[in-house]
Every structure is written in C-alpha cells, then in structure tokens.
mmCIF file of C-alpha atoms and ligand atoms in Angstrom:
data_model
loop_
_atom_site.group_PDB
_atom_site.id
_atom_site.type_symbol
_atom_site.label_atom_id
_atom_site.label_comp_id
_atom_site.label_asym_id
_atom_site.label_seq_id
_atom_site.Cartn_x
_atom_site.Cartn_y
_atom_site.Cartn_z
ATOM 1 C CA MET W 8 -54.374 64.675 -244.878
ATOM 2 C CA LYS W 9 -56.395 64.086 -241.689
ATOM 3 C CA LEU W 10 -58.976 66.785 -241.105
ATOM 4 C CA ASN W 11 -61.514 65.035 -238.908
ATOM 5 C CA LYS W 12 -63.992 67.290 -240.641
ATOM 6 C CA ASN W 13 -65.669 67.104 -243.983
ATOM 7 C CA LEU W 14 -65.432 69.805 -246.581
ATOM 8 C CA ILE W 15 -68.857 70.428 -248.053
ATOM 9 C CA LEU W 16 -69.150 72.203 -251.386
ATOM 10 C CA ILE W 17 -72.403 74.021 -251.939
ATOM 11 C CA GLY W 18 -73.776 76.446 -254.484
ATOM 12 C CA PHE W 19 -76.122 76.916 -257.394
ATOM 13 C CA MET W 20 -76.416 74.579 -260.359
ATOM 14 C CA GLY W 21 -73.425 74.990 -262.630
ATOM 15 C CA VAL W 22 -70.891 76.263 -260.071
ATOM 16 C CA GLY W 23 -68.758 73.176 -260.618
ATOM 17 C CA LYS W 24 -69.302 71.438 -257.291
ATOM 18 C CA SER W 25 -68.655 67.986 -258.727
ATOM 19 C CA SER W 26 -65.567 68.702 -260.801
ATOM 20 C CA LEU W 27 -64.026 71.037 -258.233
ATOM 21 C CA GLY W 28 -64.890 68.647 -255.414
ATOM 22 C CA ARG W 29 -63.075 65.825 -257.144
ATOM 23 C CA LEU W 30 -59.998 68.014 -257.703
ATOM 24 C CA LEU W 31 -60.024 69.294 -254.140
ATOM 25 C CA ALA W 32 -60.253 65.778 -252.735
ATOM 26 C CA LYS W 33 -57.376 64.666 -254.941
ATOM 27 C CA LYS W 34 -55.216 67.586 -253.927
ATOM 28 C CA LEU W 35 -55.819 67.009 -250.198
ATOM 29 C CA ASN W 36 -55.863 63.231 -250.449
ATOM 30 C CA LEU W 37 -59.389 63.014 -249.066
ATOM 31 C CA LYS W 38 -62.280 60.848 -250.167
ATOM 32 C CA PHE W 39 -64.854 62.346 -252.506
ATOM 33 C CA PHE W 40 -68.630 61.957 -252.557
ATOM 34 C CA ASP W 41 -71.193 63.567 -254.822
ATOM 35 C CA THR W 42 -74.826 63.454 -253.733
ATOM 36 C CA ASP W 43 -76.375 63.480 -257.220
ATOM 37 C CA PHE W 44 -74.067 60.660 -258.311
ATOM 38 C CA ILE W 45 -75.034 58.569 -255.275
ATOM 39 C CA LEU W 46 -78.735 59.231 -255.877
ATOM 40 C CA GLU W 47 -78.380 58.179 -259.502
ATOM 41 C CA LYS W 48 -76.601 54.985 -258.510
ATOM 42 C CA LYS W 49 -79.128 54.169 -255.810
ATOM 43 C CA THR W 50 -82.160 54.671 -258.047
ATOM 44 C CA LYS W 51 -80.499 53.524 -261.286
ATOM 45 C CA MET W 52 -81.987 56.650 -262.840
ATOM 46 C CA LYS W 53 -80.618 60.004 -263.941
ATOM 47 C CA VAL W 54 -81.668 62.962 -261.768
ATOM 48 C CA PHE W 55 -83.889 64.132 -264.597
ATOM 49 C CA GLU W 56 -85.666 60.774 -264.717
ATOM 50 C CA ILE W 57 -86.158 60.697 -260.940
ATOM 51 C CA PHE W 58 -87.907 64.077 -261.139
ATOM 52 C CA ASN W 59 -90.010 63.001 -264.126
ATOM 53 C CA LYS W 60 -90.992 59.556 -262.949
ATOM 54 C CA LYS W 61 -91.176 59.986 -259.183
ATOM 55 C CA GLY W 62 -91.557 63.732 -258.669
ATOM 56 C CA GLU W 63 -89.522 66.319 -256.824
ATOM 57 C CA PRO W 64 -90.731 65.431 -253.255
ATOM 58 C CA TYR W 65 -89.474 61.864 -253.751
ATOM 59 C CA PHE W 66 -86.116 63.212 -254.955
ATOM 60 C CA ARG W 67 -85.820 65.663 -252.034
ATOM 61 C CA ASN W 68 -86.660 63.012 -249.479
ATOM 62 C CA LEU W 69 -84.049 60.624 -250.819
ATOM 63 C CA GLU W 70 -81.539 63.435 -251.216
ATOM 64 C CA ARG W 71 -81.995 64.439 -247.592
ATOM 65 C CA LYS W 72 -81.332 60.883 -246.394
ATOM 66 C CA VAL W 73 -78.276 60.496 -248.610
ATOM 67 C CA VAL W 74 -76.826 63.835 -247.509
ATOM 68 C CA LEU W 75 -77.418 63.270 -243.790
ATOM 69 C CA ASN W 76 -75.783 59.888 -244.090
ATOM 70 C CA LEU W 77 -72.764 61.342 -245.891
ATOM 71 C CA LEU W 78 -72.256 63.995 -243.232
ATOM 72 C CA ASN W 79 -71.262 61.235 -240.803
ATOM 73 C CA LYS W 80 -68.148 60.574 -242.838
ATOM 74 C CA LYS W 81 -64.777 61.975 -241.925
ATOM 75 C CA ASN W 82 -61.970 63.360 -244.031
ATOM 76 C CA SER W 83 -64.154 63.668 -247.073
ATOM 77 C CA VAL W 84 -65.043 66.248 -249.645
ATOM 78 C CA ILE W 85 -68.788 66.153 -250.285
ATOM 79 C CA SER W 86 -70.472 67.959 -253.174
ATOM 80 C CA LEU W 87 -74.132 68.690 -252.499
ATOM 81 C CA GLY W 88 -76.828 69.145 -255.141
ATOM 82 C CA GLY W 89 -77.875 72.788 -255.497
ATOM 83 C CA GLY W 90 -81.060 72.293 -253.478
ATOM 84 C CA ALA W 91 -79.674 70.104 -250.710
ATOM 85 C CA PHE W 92 -78.401 72.665 -248.193
ATOM 86 C CA ASN W 93 -81.588 72.729 -246.139
ATOM 87 C CA GLU W 94 -82.033 73.640 -242.490
ATOM 88 C CA LYS W 95 -81.580 70.147 -241.100
ATOM 89 C CA VAL W 96 -78.486 69.590 -243.228
ATOM 90 C CA ARG W 97 -77.070 72.930 -242.085
ATOM 91 C CA LYS W 98 -77.630 72.026 -238.464
ATOM 92 C CA VAL W 99 -75.870 68.685 -238.739
ATOM 93 C CA ALA W 100 -73.104 70.164 -240.895
ATOM 94 C CA GLN W 101 -72.260 72.696 -238.170
ATOM 95 C CA LYS W 102 -70.926 69.878 -236.008
ATOM 96 C CA ASN W 103 -68.301 68.222 -238.130
ATOM 97 C CA CYS W 104 -68.150 69.972 -241.464
ATOM 98 C CA VAL W 105 -66.754 73.077 -243.046
ATOM 99 C CA THR W 106 -69.150 74.442 -245.647
ATOM 100 C CA ILE W 107 -67.862 76.239 -248.723
ATOM 101 C CA TRP W 108 -70.061 78.239 -251.076
ATOM 102 C CA LEU W 109 -68.769 78.438 -254.623
ATOM 103 C CA ASN W 110 -70.077 81.546 -256.355
ATOM 104 C CA TRP W 111 -69.988 82.901 -259.900
ATOM 105 C CA SER W 112 -71.810 85.764 -261.577
ATOM 106 C CA ALA W 113 -75.459 85.158 -262.467
ATOM 107 C CA LYS W 114 -74.605 85.553 -266.151
ATOM 108 C CA THR W 115 -71.941 82.844 -266.117
ATOM 109 C CA LEU W 116 -74.218 80.447 -264.246
ATOM 110 C CA ILE W 117 -77.258 81.051 -266.422
ATOM 111 C CA ASP W 118 -75.174 80.609 -269.598
ATOM 112 C CA ARG W 119 -73.833 77.310 -268.277
ATOM 113 C CA ILE W 120 -77.184 76.019 -267.107
ATOM 114 C CA LYS W 121 -78.828 76.885 -270.425
ATOM 115 C CA LYS W 122 -76.126 75.016 -272.348
ATOM 116 C CA ASN W 123 -77.547 71.658 -271.377
ATOM 117 C CA ASN W 124 -80.972 70.471 -270.358
ATOM 118 C CA LYS W 125 -80.085 67.839 -267.798
ATOM 119 C CA ARG W 126 -81.297 69.937 -264.863
ATOM 120 C CA PRO W 127 -84.996 69.472 -264.150
ATOM 121 C CA VAL W 128 -85.299 72.450 -261.797
ATOM 122 C CA ALA W 129 -83.985 74.803 -264.482
ATOM 123 C CA SER W 130 -85.547 73.334 -267.578
ATOM 124 C CA ASN W 131 -88.834 75.250 -267.429
ATOM 125 C CA LEU W 132 -87.462 78.517 -266.116
ATOM 126 C CA SER W 133 -86.755 81.664 -268.099
ATOM 127 C CA ASN W 134 -83.457 83.470 -267.542
ATOM 128 C CA ASN W 135 -85.202 85.951 -265.260
ATOM 129 C CA GLN W 136 -86.801 83.195 -263.224
ATOM 130 C CA LEU W 137 -83.451 81.470 -262.919
ATOM 131 C CA LYS W 138 -81.929 84.688 -261.697
ATOM 132 C CA ASP W 139 -84.675 85.028 -259.062
ATOM 133 C CA LEU W 140 -84.049 81.464 -257.943
ATOM 134 C CA LEU W 141 -80.330 82.225 -257.710
ATOM 135 C CA ILE W 142 -81.021 85.296 -255.567
ATOM 136 C CA ASN W 143 -83.268 83.319 -253.236
ATOM 137 C CA ARG W 144 -80.928 80.360 -253.032
ATOM 138 C CA SER W 145 -77.975 82.670 -252.372
ATOM 139 C CA LYS W 146 -79.606 83.687 -249.075
ATOM 140 C CA ILE W 147 -79.334 80.036 -248.048
ATOM 141 C CA TYR W 148 -75.852 79.488 -249.488
ATOM 142 C CA SER W 149 -74.623 82.570 -247.615
ATOM 143 C CA LYS W 150 -74.968 80.568 -244.387
ATOM 144 C CA ALA W 151 -71.871 78.605 -245.414
ATOM 145 C CA ASN W 152 -68.653 79.075 -243.448
ATOM 146 C CA TYR W 153 -66.725 80.293 -246.492
ATOM 147 C CA LYS W 154 -67.669 82.011 -249.719
ATOM 148 C CA ILE W 155 -65.322 81.547 -252.645
ATOM 149 C CA GLU W 156 -65.731 83.919 -255.583
ATOM 150 C CA CYS W 157 -64.809 81.923 -258.670
ATOM 151 C CA GLU W 158 -65.538 84.299 -261.554
ATOM 152 C CA ASN W 159 -62.758 84.451 -264.147
ATOM 153 C CA MET W 160 -60.713 81.845 -262.341
ATOM 154 C CA ALA W 161 -59.352 78.557 -263.631
ATOM 155 C CA LYS W 162 -60.202 75.381 -261.732
ATOM 156 C CA THR W 163 -56.696 75.024 -260.312
ATOM 157 C CA GLU W 164 -56.806 78.627 -259.092
ATOM 158 C CA ILE W 165 -60.135 78.011 -257.390
ATOM 159 C CA ILE W 166 -58.735 74.953 -255.630
ATOM 160 C CA ASP W 167 -55.730 76.978 -254.477
ATOM 161 C CA LYS W 168 -58.070 79.706 -253.258
ATOM 162 C CA ILE W 169 -60.072 77.209 -251.199
ATOM 163 C CA VAL W 170 -56.944 75.640 -249.726
ATOM 164 C CA HIS W 171 -55.534 79.055 -248.912
ATOM 165 C CA SER W 172 -58.788 80.472 -247.469
ATOM 166 C CA LEU W 173 -59.260 77.475 -245.201
ATOM 167 C CA LYS W 174 -55.546 77.425 -244.279
ATOM 168 C CA LEU W 175 -55.326 73.741 -245.164
HETATM 169 C C1 S3P E 350 -80.876 70.864 -258.067
HETATM 170 C C2 S3P E 350 -79.566 70.800 -258.451
HETATM 171 C C3 S3P E 350 -78.990 69.623 -259.104
HETATM 172 C C4 S3P E 350 -79.767 68.355 -258.750
HETATM 173 C C5 S3P E 350 -81.204 68.547 -259.007
HETATM 174 C C6 S3P E 350 -81.805 69.712 -258.223
HETATM 175 C C7 S3P E 350 -81.394 72.119 -257.466
HETATM 176 O O1 S3P E 350 -77.638 69.467 -258.730
HETATM 177 O O2 S3P E 350 -79.552 67.993 -257.415
HETATM 178 O O3 S3P E 350 -81.348 68.752 -260.384
HETATM 179 O O4 S3P E 350 -82.507 72.140 -256.940
HETATM 180 O O5 S3P E 350 -80.659 73.145 -257.494
HETATM 181 P P1 S3P E 350 -76.451 70.428 -259.264
HETATM 182 O O6 S3P E 350 -76.424 71.609 -258.369
HETATM 183 O O7 S3P E 350 -75.251 69.586 -259.123
HETATM 184 O O8 S3P E 350 -76.772 70.789 -260.678
#
C-alpha cells in the first residue's frame, strides 16, 4: 500500500506499540520502525542500561534525533517510545504523519508494566505514581489524530479497528 504518510503509534508504556506496530505494518505492507529498538542497536545497550549508564537526558536527546529522522520516511509504521511524543516531534509529525494513540485502562497498563522491570521510568514508581504519570502523559497523547480504545480487544481486532478508523 502507498500512503505517502507514516502511521505513528503512540501511547503509554505497555500499550503494545511495538507488537501492534509490527502487525499493522505487515497487514498494510508497510515498513516498520521501532524507536527503542533503533536506540538499542545504535548504542549497543538495552534502554535500561542507557538510562543507568548515561542518564535520562542522554537517552531523550538521542531519542529525539532518532524519531525526527524516522519521521522523514514514507509509507512506514513507526512505534514511538512512551516519552517520545514531544512538542517538536508533534510539529514535524503534523506534516506527513498520522498519529494514533493506543489506549487501555490504567489497571491493565499498570499490571502489565509491573510484570517486568525492563522499564527504567516505571521501575521506581508506585502504582499511584504510575497512574499520575499516565494521566499527565494522556494529555500529550490526546493530541494524536486518532485515539483507539483497546481494552478487552485481541491484537487482530485492534489492527482491524485502526484500519477501519483510518479508512485504510
Ligand atoms: C519510556 C518508554 C519506553 C522507553 C523508555 C522511556 C517512557 O518505551 O522509551 O523506557 O518515558 O514512557 P515503551 O513505551 O515502548 O515502553
């Protein structure tokens, strides 16, 4: 499929941006990029290690460059890390991207995030703090072009919902 635009998946940690992004790209025959994966390849470190060894500002700076570079692509599905949808990225994304916010209930997300400890931003937060972060982040995610409610849906249903909502 030729879109001439990129489909950008955004949302909180644990919404499934990477796995759903891969499926969406496959379904639409588009290329797929995942910002965390690219950052890990570039630095030869896991996200957790980048935070620990280099600090969050280093991670954010590199993330910003990687994301802005990816936005120049065409016909791609791009999954952004949960903290990557900043003002500059939003501005550039307006031009040639469709942004899609994947949303689940706070309970589902917190349960998922707490199941593994690979996420540095979440590792020191209590459930209540995570919920506050989700509320704050949601104000930013709500600037996306589309919001897809995913609760109680299977991955294939979510993909169908995206395709249907965007009339692809
Ligand atoms: C982050 C989310 C992570 C990763 C990093 C920071 C965040 O990506 O980029 O740990 O600030 O929300 P996922 O959303 O893919 O977990």
